[in-house]
Amino acid sequence: MDQVLPARPDHHGLRCFRPLGKRRGAAAVEFAVVAPVLLIMVFGMVDMGRMIMVQQLMNDAAREGARTAALGGSSFGEVSSRVSAFLDATGVDASRVQIELTPIDLAAAERGDLVTVQLSVAFADVSWLPTPRALGNRTLRSQSTMRHE
């Protein structure tokens, strides 16, 4: 009587019926199909995270500028310098940010008048990616208003 040998068990105790050599190229093909989708998703998350971060930093910078503008005796130069210093300290290139102040002449503002600081920047100027695709044509805007003292 001939003796029948069982199939060789693999590491998990399961039986292997197919040699591994025939599947060697399948993993490379699967990776080639999945890798571009995965990279697009990762870069999209980085881009979206950067946009949210810069928007929050601009909100904070506008508030700092409005605080400076609300003080008596301040000027547009002081407001602009305060906003730029805040943004530069947080890693945003302040030279690319547009700063608008209403009213323009703070010396003419009376106590209780509203002073508004508006900031805007093209997202392509502050993105970490060399060519932001999905969000590259957006403009980030922020505004803060306080009463003049």
PDB file of C-alpha atoms in Angstrom:
ATOM      1  CA  MET A   1       0.000   0.000   0.000  1.00  0.00           C
ATOM      2  CA  ASP A   2       1.336   3.417  -0.984  1.00  0.00           C
ATOM      3  CA  GLN A   3       1.713   6.011   1.683  1.00  0.00           C
ATOM      4  CA  VAL A   4       0.065   9.405   0.921  1.00  0.00           C
ATOM      5  CA  LEU A   5       1.886  12.425   2.312  1.00  0.00           C
ATOM      6  CA  PRO A   6      -0.262  15.350   3.499  1.00  0.00           C
ATOM      7  CA  ALA A   7       0.189  18.807   1.958  1.00  0.00           C
ATOM      8  CA  ARG A   8       2.925  20.853   3.587  1.00  0.00           C
ATOM      9  CA  PRO A   9       1.444  23.154   6.281  1.00  0.00           C
ATOM     10  CA  ASP A  10       2.406  26.843   6.264  1.00  0.00           C
ATOM     11  CA  HIS A  11       3.182  28.980   9.319  1.00  0.00           C
ATOM     12  CA  HIS A  12      -0.426  29.174  10.451  1.00  0.00           C
ATOM     13  CA  GLY A  13      -1.237  25.537  10.210  1.00  0.00           C
ATOM     14  CA  LEU A  14      -3.189  25.993   6.970  1.00  0.00           C
ATOM     15  CA  ARG A  15      -2.405  23.924   3.955  1.00  0.00           C
ATOM     16  CA  CYS A  16      -0.663  25.550   0.992  1.00  0.00           C
ATOM     17  CA  PHE A  17      -1.910  24.314  -2.335  1.00  0.00           C
ATOM     18  CA  ARG A  18      -0.301  26.942  -4.573  1.00  0.00           C
ATOM     19  CA  PRO A  19       3.376  27.679  -4.886  1.00  0.00           C
ATOM     20  CA  LEU A  20       4.304  31.258  -3.925  1.00  0.00           C
ATOM     21  CA  GLY A  21       6.272  31.900  -7.107  1.00  0.00           C
ATOM     22  CA  LYS A  22       3.157  32.422  -9.240  1.00  0.00           C
ATOM     23  CA  ARG A  23       1.913  35.389  -7.068  1.00  0.00           C
ATOM     24  CA  ARG A  24       5.185  37.274  -6.966  1.00  0.00           C
ATOM     25  CA  GLY A  25       4.243  39.946  -9.587  1.00  0.00           C
ATOM     26  CA  ALA A  26       0.663  40.412  -8.382  1.00  0.00           C
ATOM     27  CA  ALA A  27       1.705  42.486  -5.362  1.00  0.00           C
ATOM     28  CA  ALA A  28       3.651  44.904  -7.576  1.00  0.00           C
ATOM     29  CA  VAL A  29       0.663  45.366  -9.895  1.00  0.00           C
ATOM     30  CA  GLU A  30      -1.721  45.906  -6.958  1.00  0.00           C
ATOM     31  CA  PHE A  31       0.655  48.479  -5.452  1.00  0.00           C
ATOM     32  CA  ALA A  32       0.947  50.295  -8.807  1.00  0.00           C
ATOM     33  CA  VAL A  33      -2.849  50.606  -8.912  1.00  0.00           C
ATOM     34  CA  VAL A  34      -3.330  51.685  -5.287  1.00  0.00           C
ATOM     35  CA  ALA A  35      -0.266  53.947  -4.776  1.00  0.00           C
ATOM     36  CA  PRO A  36      -1.468  56.959  -6.848  1.00  0.00           C
ATOM     37  CA  VAL A  37      -4.826  56.999  -5.076  1.00  0.00           C
ATOM     38  CA  LEU A  38      -3.113  56.767  -1.692  1.00  0.00           C
ATOM     39  CA  LEU A  39      -0.675  59.580  -2.537  1.00  0.00           C
ATOM     40  CA  ILE A  40      -3.476  61.848  -3.762  1.00  0.00           C
ATOM     41  CA  MET A  41      -5.353  61.276  -0.513  1.00  0.00           C
ATOM     42  CA  VAL A  42      -2.270  61.981   1.637  1.00  0.00           C
ATOM     43  CA  PHE A  43      -1.376  65.183  -0.236  1.00  0.00           C
ATOM     44  CA  GLY A  44      -5.024  66.286  -0.098  1.00  0.00           C
ATOM     45  CA  MET A  45      -5.070  65.845   3.682  1.00  0.00           C
ATOM     46  CA  VAL A  46      -1.817  67.812   4.028  1.00  0.00           C
ATOM     47  CA  ASP A  47      -3.216  70.595   1.845  1.00  0.00           C
ATOM     48  CA  MET A  48      -6.526  70.759   3.727  1.00  0.00           C
ATOM     49  CA  GLY A  49      -4.766  70.725   7.108  1.00  0.00           C
ATOM     50  CA  ARG A  50      -2.479  73.571   6.040  1.00  0.00           C
ATOM     51  CA  MET A  51      -5.467  75.611   4.830  1.00  0.00           C
ATOM     52  CA  ILE A  52      -7.276  75.202   8.152  1.00  0.00           C
ATOM     53  CA  MET A  53      -4.111  76.055  10.094  1.00  0.00           C
ATOM     54  CA  VAL A  54      -3.375  79.218   8.076  1.00  0.00           C
ATOM     55  CA  GLN A  55      -7.010  80.323   8.349  1.00  0.00           C
ATOM     56  CA  GLN A  56      -6.863  80.043  12.135  1.00  0.00           C
ATOM     57  CA  LEU A  57      -3.523  81.886  12.270  1.00  0.00           C
ATOM     58  CA  MET A  58      -4.985  84.684  10.155  1.00  0.00           C
ATOM     59  CA  ASN A  59      -7.991  84.929  12.493  1.00  0.00           C
ATOM     60  CA  ASP A  60      -5.605  85.320  15.431  1.00  0.00           C
ATOM     61  CA  ALA A  61      -3.446  87.855  13.550  1.00  0.00           C
ATOM     62  CA  ALA A  62      -6.505  89.929  12.599  1.00  0.00           C
ATOM     63  CA  ARG A  63      -7.571  89.961  16.245  1.00  0.00           C
ATOM     64  CA  GLU A  64      -4.074  91.108  17.317  1.00  0.00           C
ATOM     65  CA  GLY A  65      -4.175  93.837  14.676  1.00  0.00           C
ATOM     66  CA  ALA A  66      -7.625  94.985  15.796  1.00  0.00           C
ATOM     67  CA  ARG A  67      -6.430  95.131  19.418  1.00  0.00           C
ATOM     68  CA  THR A  68      -3.554  97.360  18.352  1.00  0.00           C
ATOM     69  CA  ALA A  69      -5.846  99.516  16.184  1.00  0.00           C
ATOM     70  CA  ALA A  70      -8.348  99.927  19.035  1.00  0.00           C
ATOM     71  CA  LEU A  71      -5.751 101.596  21.224  1.00  0.00           C
ATOM     72  CA  GLY A  72      -5.628 105.377  21.116  1.00  0.00           C
ATOM     73  CA  GLY A  73      -2.687 106.867  19.234  1.00  0.00           C
ATOM     74  CA  SER A  74      -1.979 103.824  17.069  1.00  0.00           C
ATOM     75  CA  SER A  75      -1.320 104.012  13.337  1.00  0.00           C
ATOM     76  CA  PHE A  76      -1.619 101.768  10.292  1.00  0.00           C
ATOM     77  CA  GLY A  77       2.131 101.126  10.480  1.00  0.00           C
ATOM     78  CA  GLU A  78       1.845  99.828  14.049  1.00  0.00           C
ATOM     79  CA  VAL A  79      -1.116  97.616  13.138  1.00  0.00           C
ATOM     80  CA  SER A  80       0.678  96.277  10.064  1.00  0.00           C
ATOM     81  CA  SER A  81       3.859  95.627  12.022  1.00  0.00           C
ATOM     82  CA  ARG A  82       1.939  93.791  14.786  1.00  0.00           C
ATOM     83  CA  VAL A  83       0.107  91.577  12.270  1.00  0.00           C
ATOM     84  CA  SER A  84       3.337  90.854  10.364  1.00  0.00           C
ATOM     85  CA  ALA A  85       5.243  90.013  13.538  1.00  0.00           C
ATOM     86  CA  PHE A  86       2.487  87.621  14.643  1.00  0.00           C
ATOM     87  CA  LEU A  87       2.325  85.854  11.279  1.00  0.00           C
ATOM     88  CA  ASP A  88       6.106  85.634  10.884  1.00  0.00           C
ATOM     89  CA  ALA A  89       6.392  84.108  14.359  1.00  0.00           C
ATOM     90  CA  THR A  90       3.924  81.383  13.365  1.00  0.00           C
ATOM     91  CA  GLY A  91       5.617  80.495  10.079  1.00  0.00           C
ATOM     92  CA  VAL A  92       3.338  82.311   7.623  1.00  0.00           C
ATOM     93  CA  ASP A  93       5.087  84.639   5.162  1.00  0.00           C
ATOM     94  CA  ALA A  94       3.530  87.966   6.159  1.00  0.00           C
ATOM     95  CA  SER A  95       4.856  89.725   3.049  1.00  0.00           C
ATOM     96  CA  ARG A  96       2.236  87.866   0.999  1.00  0.00           C
ATOM     97  CA  VAL A  97      -0.691  88.863   3.253  1.00  0.00           C
ATOM     98  CA  GLN A  98      -2.786  91.906   2.290  1.00  0.00           C
ATOM     99  CA  ILE A  99      -3.714  94.069   5.294  1.00  0.00           C
ATOM    100  CA  GLU A 100      -6.639  96.525   5.148  1.00  0.00           C
ATOM    101  CA  LEU A 101      -7.671  98.856   7.944  1.00  0.00           C
ATOM    102  CA  THR A 102     -10.990 100.662   8.286  1.00  0.00           C
ATOM    103  CA  PRO A 103     -10.939 103.577   8.994  1.00  0.00           C
ATOM    104  CA  ILE A 104      -7.607 104.198   7.287  1.00  0.00           C
ATOM    105  CA  ASP A 105      -6.784 107.202   9.469  1.00  0.00           C
ATOM    106  CA  LEU A 106      -6.932 105.977  13.069  1.00  0.00           C
ATOM    107  CA  ALA A 107      -6.032 109.451  14.367  1.00  0.00           C
ATOM    108  CA  ALA A 108      -9.433 110.694  13.137  1.00  0.00           C
ATOM    109  CA  ALA A 109     -11.311 107.836  14.826  1.00  0.00           C
ATOM    110  CA  GLU A 110     -13.213 108.803  17.947  1.00  0.00           C
ATOM    111  CA  ARG A 111     -13.815 106.777  21.059  1.00  0.00           C
ATOM    112  CA  GLY A 112     -16.418 104.071  20.384  1.00  0.00           C
ATOM    113  CA  ASP A 113     -15.931 104.013  16.597  1.00  0.00           C
ATOM    114  CA  LEU A 114     -15.483 100.575  15.048  1.00  0.00           C
ATOM    115  CA  VAL A 115     -12.048  99.717  13.677  1.00  0.00           C
ATOM    116  CA  THR A 116     -11.745  96.724  11.377  1.00  0.00           C
ATOM    117  CA  VAL A 117      -8.656  94.806  10.296  1.00  0.00           C
ATOM    118  CA  GLN A 118      -9.067  92.595   7.218  1.00  0.00           C
ATOM    119  CA  LEU A 119      -6.444  90.111   6.039  1.00  0.00           C
ATOM    120  CA  SER A 120      -6.357  88.144   2.805  1.00  0.00           C
ATOM    121  CA  VAL A 121      -3.839  85.809   1.174  1.00  0.00           C
ATOM    122  CA  ALA A 122      -3.896  83.474  -1.817  1.00  0.00           C
ATOM    123  CA  PHE A 123      -3.640  79.899  -0.550  1.00  0.00           C
ATOM    124  CA  ALA A 124      -1.079  79.081  -3.248  1.00  0.00           C
ATOM    125  CA  ASP A 125       1.265  81.582  -1.523  1.00  0.00           C
ATOM    126  CA  VAL A 126       1.165  79.796   1.847  1.00  0.00           C
ATOM    127  CA  SER A 127       0.716  76.144   0.835  1.00  0.00           C
ATOM    128  CA  TRP A 128       3.395  73.607   1.709  1.00  0.00           C
ATOM    129  CA  LEU A 129       2.898  71.853  -1.624  1.00  0.00           C
ATOM    130  CA  PRO A 130       4.715  73.266  -4.664  1.00  0.00           C
ATOM    131  CA  THR A 131       1.540  73.235  -6.785  1.00  0.00           C
ATOM    132  CA  PRO A 132      -1.621  72.921  -4.680  1.00  0.00           C
ATOM    133  CA  ARG A 133      -4.244  71.462  -7.002  1.00  0.00           C
ATOM    134  CA  ALA A 134      -7.558  71.356  -5.170  1.00  0.00           C
ATOM    135  CA  LEU A 135      -7.200  74.499  -3.034  1.00  0.00           C
ATOM    136  CA  GLY A 136      -4.631  76.492  -5.029  1.00  0.00           C
ATOM    137  CA  ASN A 137      -7.032  79.114  -6.404  1.00  0.00           C
ATOM    138  CA  ARG A 138      -8.675  79.902  -3.047  1.00  0.00           C
ATOM    139  CA  THR A 139      -8.173  83.155  -1.185  1.00  0.00           C
ATOM    140  CA  LEU A 140      -8.171  82.958   2.591  1.00  0.00           C
ATOM    141  CA  ARG A 141      -9.780  85.951   4.320  1.00  0.00           C
ATOM    142  CA  SER A 142     -10.080  87.004   7.927  1.00  0.00           C
ATOM    143  CA  GLN A 143     -11.558  90.018   9.676  1.00  0.00           C
ATOM    144  CA  SER A 144     -11.725  91.363  13.201  1.00  0.00           C
ATOM    145  CA  THR A 145     -13.598  94.427  14.482  1.00  0.00           C
ATOM    146  CA  MET A 146     -13.218  96.231  17.806  1.00  0.00           C
ATOM    147  CA  ARG A 147     -14.243  99.580  19.283  1.00  0.00           C
ATOM    148  CA  HIS A 148     -11.675 102.371  19.329  1.00  0.00           C
ATOM    149  CA  GLU A 149     -10.648 103.562  22.780  1.00  0.00           C
TER     150      GLU A 149
END
